[in-house]
Short mmCIF file of N, CA, C and O in Angstrom, two decimals:
data_model
loop_
_atom_site.label_atom_id
_atom_site.label_comp_id
_atom_site.label_asym_id
_atom_site.label_seq_id
_atom_site.Cartn_x
_atom_site.Cartn_y
_atom_site.Cartn_z
N MET A 1 -61.09 -90.05 57.31
CA MET A 1 -60.23 -88.90 57.58
C MET A 1 -60.94 -87.65 57.06
O MET A 1 -61.39 -87.61 55.92
N ALA A 2 -61.02 -86.66 57.88
CA ALA A 2 -61.54 -85.37 57.44
C ALA A 2 -60.44 -84.62 56.70
O ALA A 2 -59.28 -84.99 56.75
N GLY A 3 -60.80 -83.56 56.00
CA GLY A 3 -59.82 -82.77 55.29
C GLY A 3 -58.83 -82.13 56.26
O GLY A 3 -59.18 -81.78 57.38
N LYS A 4 -57.59 -82.01 55.80
CA LYS A 4 -56.55 -81.40 56.63
C LYS A 4 -55.67 -80.53 55.75
O LYS A 4 -55.08 -81.00 54.79
N LEU A 5 -55.61 -79.23 56.09
CA LEU A 5 -54.75 -78.30 55.38
C LEU A 5 -53.33 -78.48 55.89
O LEU A 5 -53.08 -78.37 57.09
N LEU A 6 -52.40 -78.77 54.99
CA LEU A 6 -51.00 -79.01 55.36
C LEU A 6 -50.15 -77.76 55.24
O LEU A 6 -49.26 -77.54 56.05
N ALA A 7 -50.41 -76.96 54.20
CA ALA A 7 -49.59 -75.76 53.98
C ALA A 7 -50.29 -74.85 52.97
O ALA A 7 -51.15 -75.29 52.21
N THR A 8 -49.89 -73.58 53.01
CA THR A 8 -50.35 -72.63 52.00
C THR A 8 -49.14 -71.87 51.47
O THR A 8 -48.17 -71.63 52.20
N ILE A 9 -49.20 -71.53 50.20
CA ILE A 9 -48.16 -70.73 49.57
C ILE A 9 -48.87 -69.56 48.91
O ILE A 9 -49.69 -69.75 48.00
N ASP A 10 -48.59 -68.35 49.37
CA ASP A 10 -49.22 -67.16 48.80
C ASP A 10 -48.69 -66.93 47.39
O ASP A 10 -47.48 -67.00 47.14
N ARG A 11 -49.60 -66.67 46.47
CA ARG A 11 -49.25 -66.34 45.09
C ARG A 11 -49.46 -64.86 44.83
O ARG A 11 -48.79 -64.28 44.00
N SER A 12 -50.41 -64.27 45.52
CA SER A 12 -50.68 -62.83 45.46
C SER A 12 -51.53 -62.51 46.68
O SER A 12 -51.81 -63.38 47.50
N ALA A 13 -51.98 -61.27 46.78
CA ALA A 13 -52.80 -60.88 47.93
C ALA A 13 -54.16 -61.57 47.90
O ALA A 13 -54.81 -61.71 48.94
N THR A 14 -54.58 -62.03 46.73
CA THR A 14 -55.91 -62.63 46.61
C THR A 14 -55.90 -64.09 46.14
O THR A 14 -56.94 -64.67 45.88
N GLU A 15 -54.70 -64.68 46.05
CA GLU A 15 -54.60 -66.04 45.53
C GLU A 15 -53.54 -66.81 46.30
O GLU A 15 -52.48 -66.28 46.61
N GLN A 16 -53.83 -68.07 46.61
CA GLN A 16 -52.85 -68.91 47.28
C GLN A 16 -53.00 -70.35 46.83
O GLN A 16 -54.07 -70.79 46.39
N LEU A 17 -51.90 -71.09 46.93
CA LEU A 17 -51.89 -72.52 46.69
C LEU A 17 -52.11 -73.19 48.04
O LEU A 17 -51.36 -72.92 48.98
N GLN A 18 -53.12 -74.02 48.13
CA GLN A 18 -53.35 -74.77 49.36
C GLN A 18 -52.98 -76.22 49.11
O GLN A 18 -53.38 -76.83 48.12
N ILE A 19 -52.20 -76.77 50.04
CA ILE A 19 -51.76 -78.15 49.99
C ILE A 19 -52.49 -78.88 51.10
O ILE A 19 -52.38 -78.49 52.27
N SER A 20 -53.26 -79.90 50.73
CA SER A 20 -54.11 -80.54 51.73
C SER A 20 -54.31 -82.02 51.45
O SER A 20 -53.99 -82.53 50.38
N ILE A 21 -54.86 -82.68 52.46
CA ILE A 21 -55.32 -84.05 52.34
C ILE A 21 -56.83 -84.00 52.51
O ILE A 21 -57.33 -83.30 53.40
N SER A 22 -57.54 -84.69 51.66
CA SER A 22 -59.00 -84.70 51.77
C SER A 22 -59.53 -86.10 51.47
O SER A 22 -58.81 -86.97 51.01
N GLU A 23 -60.80 -86.26 51.74
CA GLU A 23 -61.46 -87.53 51.46
C GLU A 23 -62.61 -87.28 50.51
O GLU A 23 -63.35 -86.30 50.64
N TYR A 24 -62.76 -88.16 49.53
CA TYR A 24 -63.85 -88.07 48.57
C TYR A 24 -64.34 -89.48 48.30
O TYR A 24 -63.56 -90.36 47.92
N ARG A 25 -65.62 -89.70 48.55
CA ARG A 25 -66.24 -91.01 48.34
C ARG A 25 -65.47 -92.13 49.03
O ARG A 25 -65.21 -93.19 48.46
N GLY A 26 -65.04 -91.85 50.26
CA GLY A 26 -64.38 -92.86 51.07
C GLY A 26 -62.91 -93.08 50.79
O GLY A 26 -62.28 -93.94 51.39
N LYS A 27 -62.33 -92.32 49.86
CA LYS A 27 -60.90 -92.46 49.54
C LYS A 27 -60.18 -91.17 49.88
O LYS A 27 -60.73 -90.09 49.72
N SER A 28 -58.95 -91.31 50.32
CA SER A 28 -58.14 -90.14 50.68
C SER A 28 -57.29 -89.70 49.50
O SER A 28 -56.82 -90.53 48.71
N TYR A 29 -57.08 -88.36 49.41
CA TYR A 29 -56.30 -87.79 48.32
C TYR A 29 -55.41 -86.66 48.84
O TYR A 29 -55.72 -86.02 49.83
N PHE A 30 -54.33 -86.42 48.11
CA PHE A 30 -53.41 -85.31 48.34
C PHE A 30 -53.71 -84.27 47.27
O PHE A 30 -53.73 -84.60 46.08
N ASN A 31 -53.99 -83.04 47.68
CA ASN A 31 -54.42 -82.00 46.75
C ASN A 31 -53.49 -80.79 46.73
O ASN A 31 -53.05 -80.33 47.79
N LEU A 32 -53.25 -80.27 45.56
CA LEU A 32 -52.59 -78.98 45.34
C LEU A 32 -53.60 -78.16 44.55
O LEU A 32 -53.92 -78.51 43.41
N ARG A 33 -54.15 -77.11 45.15
CA ARG A 33 -55.21 -76.37 44.50
C ARG A 33 -55.06 -74.87 44.74
O ARG A 33 -54.69 -74.44 45.82
N ILE A 34 -55.36 -74.08 43.71
CA ILE A 34 -55.36 -72.63 43.82
C ILE A 34 -56.69 -72.19 44.44
O ILE A 34 -57.75 -72.63 44.00
N PHE A 35 -56.62 -71.36 45.45
CA PHE A 35 -57.78 -70.77 46.09
C PHE A 35 -57.72 -69.27 45.91
O PHE A 35 -56.63 -68.70 45.72
N TYR A 36 -58.87 -68.60 45.98
CA TYR A 36 -58.92 -67.14 45.86
C TYR A 36 -59.79 -66.55 46.95
O TYR A 36 -60.61 -67.25 47.54
N THR A 37 -59.60 -65.27 47.22
CA THR A 37 -60.41 -64.56 48.20
C THR A 37 -60.88 -63.24 47.62
O THR A 37 -60.19 -62.64 46.79
N THR A 38 -62.06 -62.81 48.04
CA THR A 38 -62.58 -61.51 47.63
C THR A 38 -62.86 -60.63 48.84
O THR A 38 -63.37 -59.53 48.71
N ASP A 39 -62.51 -61.14 50.04
CA ASP A 39 -62.80 -60.39 51.27
C ASP A 39 -61.57 -60.31 52.18
O ASP A 39 -61.64 -60.55 53.37
N ASP A 40 -60.43 -59.99 51.57
CA ASP A 40 -59.17 -59.80 52.31
C ASP A 40 -58.76 -61.03 53.12
O ASP A 40 -58.18 -60.92 54.20
N GLY A 41 -59.07 -62.22 52.63
CA GLY A 41 -58.60 -63.44 53.26
C GLY A 41 -59.50 -64.02 54.33
O GLY A 41 -59.15 -65.01 54.95
N ALA A 42 -60.66 -63.43 54.56
CA ALA A 42 -61.58 -63.99 55.56
C ALA A 42 -62.10 -65.35 55.10
O ALA A 42 -62.25 -66.28 55.91
N ASN A 43 -62.33 -65.49 53.81
CA ASN A 43 -62.79 -66.75 53.23
C ASN A 43 -62.00 -67.06 51.98
O ASN A 43 -61.80 -66.17 51.14
N TRP A 44 -61.55 -68.30 51.85
CA TRP A 44 -60.83 -68.74 50.67
C TRP A 44 -61.68 -69.76 49.93
O TRP A 44 -62.20 -70.69 50.53
N LEU A 45 -61.83 -69.58 48.61
CA LEU A 45 -62.67 -70.43 47.78
C LEU A 45 -61.82 -71.16 46.75
O LEU A 45 -60.90 -70.57 46.17
N PRO A 46 -62.10 -72.44 46.48
CA PRO A 46 -61.30 -73.20 45.52
C PRO A 46 -61.59 -72.79 44.08
O PRO A 46 -62.70 -72.38 43.75
N THR A 47 -60.58 -72.91 43.25
CA THR A 47 -60.75 -72.74 41.81
C THR A 47 -60.68 -74.13 41.16
O THR A 47 -60.44 -75.13 41.84
N LYS A 48 -60.84 -74.18 39.86
CA LYS A 48 -60.69 -75.44 39.13
C LYS A 48 -59.22 -75.76 38.88
O LYS A 48 -58.89 -76.84 38.41
N LYS A 49 -58.35 -74.79 39.17
CA LYS A 49 -56.91 -74.96 38.92
C LYS A 49 -56.29 -75.77 40.05
O LYS A 49 -56.23 -75.31 41.18
N GLY A 50 -55.85 -76.97 39.74
CA GLY A 50 -55.21 -77.78 40.76
C GLY A 50 -55.00 -79.19 40.27
O GLY A 50 -55.35 -79.55 39.15
N VAL A 51 -54.44 -79.99 41.14
CA VAL A 51 -54.17 -81.39 40.82
C VAL A 51 -54.36 -82.21 42.08
O VAL A 51 -54.10 -81.75 43.19
N THR A 52 -54.86 -83.43 41.89
CA THR A 52 -55.11 -84.35 43.00
C THR A 52 -54.33 -85.63 42.76
O THR A 52 -54.28 -86.14 41.64
N PHE A 53 -53.71 -86.13 43.84
CA PHE A 53 -52.92 -87.36 43.77
C PHE A 53 -53.51 -88.41 44.70
O PHE A 53 -53.88 -88.10 45.82
N ALA A 54 -53.54 -89.65 44.23
CA ALA A 54 -53.89 -90.76 45.10
C ALA A 54 -52.67 -91.07 45.97
O ALA A 54 -51.53 -90.78 45.58
N PRO A 55 -52.87 -91.65 47.15
CA PRO A 55 -51.74 -91.93 48.04
C PRO A 55 -50.63 -92.75 47.38
O PRO A 55 -49.45 -92.51 47.64
N ASP A 56 -50.97 -93.68 46.49
CA ASP A 56 -49.93 -94.51 45.87
C ASP A 56 -49.11 -93.75 44.83
O ASP A 56 -48.14 -94.27 44.30
N GLN A 57 -49.47 -92.51 44.54
CA GLN A 57 -48.70 -91.68 43.60
C GLN A 57 -47.72 -90.75 44.31
O GLN A 57 -46.91 -90.09 43.66
N LEU A 58 -47.79 -90.69 45.63
CA LEU A 58 -46.98 -89.72 46.37
C LEU A 58 -45.49 -90.01 46.30
O LEU A 58 -44.68 -89.07 46.33
N ASP A 59 -45.08 -91.27 46.18
CA ASP A 59 -43.65 -91.57 46.07
C ASP A 59 -43.08 -90.98 44.78
O ASP A 59 -41.97 -90.44 44.77
N VAL A 60 -43.83 -91.06 43.69
CA VAL A 60 -43.38 -90.48 42.42
C VAL A 60 -43.25 -88.97 42.56
O VAL A 60 -42.26 -88.37 42.14
N LEU A 61 -44.25 -88.34 43.17
CA LEU A 61 -44.22 -86.89 43.39
C LEU A 61 -43.04 -86.51 44.28
O LEU A 61 -42.30 -85.58 43.98
N SER A 62 -42.86 -87.23 45.36
CA SER A 62 -41.76 -86.95 46.29
C SER A 62 -40.40 -87.09 45.60
O SER A 62 -39.52 -86.25 45.78
N ASP A 63 -40.23 -88.15 44.80
CA ASP A 63 -38.97 -88.34 44.07
C ASP A 63 -38.72 -87.18 43.11
O ASP A 63 -37.59 -86.69 42.99
N ALA A 64 -39.77 -86.71 42.43
CA ALA A 64 -39.61 -85.60 41.48
C ALA A 64 -39.23 -84.32 42.21
O ALA A 64 -38.39 -83.55 41.73
N ILE A 65 -39.83 -84.09 43.37
CA ILE A 65 -39.49 -82.90 44.16
C ILE A 65 -38.05 -82.97 44.63
O ILE A 65 -37.31 -81.98 44.56
N GLU A 66 -37.62 -84.14 45.10
CA GLU A 66 -36.23 -84.29 45.54
C GLU A 66 -35.26 -84.05 44.38
O GLU A 66 -34.22 -83.42 44.55
N GLU A 67 -35.58 -84.57 43.20
CA GLU A 67 -34.72 -84.37 42.04
C GLU A 67 -34.66 -82.88 41.68
O GLU A 67 -33.59 -82.35 41.36
N ALA A 68 -35.81 -82.20 41.73
CA ALA A 68 -35.83 -80.76 41.45
C ALA A 68 -34.96 -80.00 42.46
O ALA A 68 -34.22 -79.09 42.08
N LYS A 69 -35.05 -80.37 43.73
CA LYS A 69 -34.24 -79.70 44.76
C LYS A 69 -32.76 -79.89 44.47
O LYS A 69 -31.97 -78.94 44.59
N GLN A 70 -32.37 -81.08 44.05
CA GLN A 70 -30.96 -81.34 43.72
C GLN A 70 -30.52 -80.49 42.53
O GLN A 70 -29.43 -79.93 42.53
N GLU A 71 -31.38 -80.38 41.52
CA GLU A 71 -31.05 -79.57 40.34
C GLU A 71 -30.89 -78.09 40.72
O GLU A 71 -29.99 -77.43 40.26
N PHE A 72 -31.79 -77.59 41.55
CA PHE A 72 -31.69 -76.18 41.97
C PHE A 72 -30.46 -75.94 42.82
O PHE A 72 -29.85 -74.87 42.75
N MET A 73 -30.07 -76.92 43.62
CA MET A 73 -28.86 -76.77 44.43
C MET A 73 -27.64 -76.68 43.53
O MET A 73 -26.71 -75.93 43.80
N LYS A 74 -27.61 -77.46 42.43
CA LYS A 74 -26.50 -77.40 41.47
C LYS A 74 -26.39 -76.01 40.85
O LYS A 74 -25.30 -75.51 40.63
N GLU A 75 -27.55 -75.42 40.52
CA GLU A 75 -27.57 -74.10 39.88
C GLU A 75 -27.02 -73.02 40.80
O GLU A 75 -26.46 -72.04 40.35
N GLU A 76 -27.20 -73.20 42.11
CA GLU A 76 -26.76 -72.18 43.07
C GLU A 76 -25.26 -72.24 43.31
O GLU A 76 -24.68 -71.30 43.83
N GLU A 77 -24.62 -73.33 42.93
CA GLU A 77 -23.17 -73.48 43.17
C GLU A 77 -22.36 -72.66 42.20
O GLU A 77 -22.72 -72.26 41.18
#
């Protein structure tokens, strides 16, 4: 599998969180990484800030996100 960008979340005009799937040494990973630009977004470069998950860890991540969503929904009531 080649790398695939799933989503981006802008943090500022020069920084964004990129959510992607990539392959490294024959294994696939889910990545959350901060990228930056110095040319108004023409090119985005990775930083060391980020986290990588193996596919078998995604259920734990998904469960935590769902729990967070439920907690935030309670706060809005």
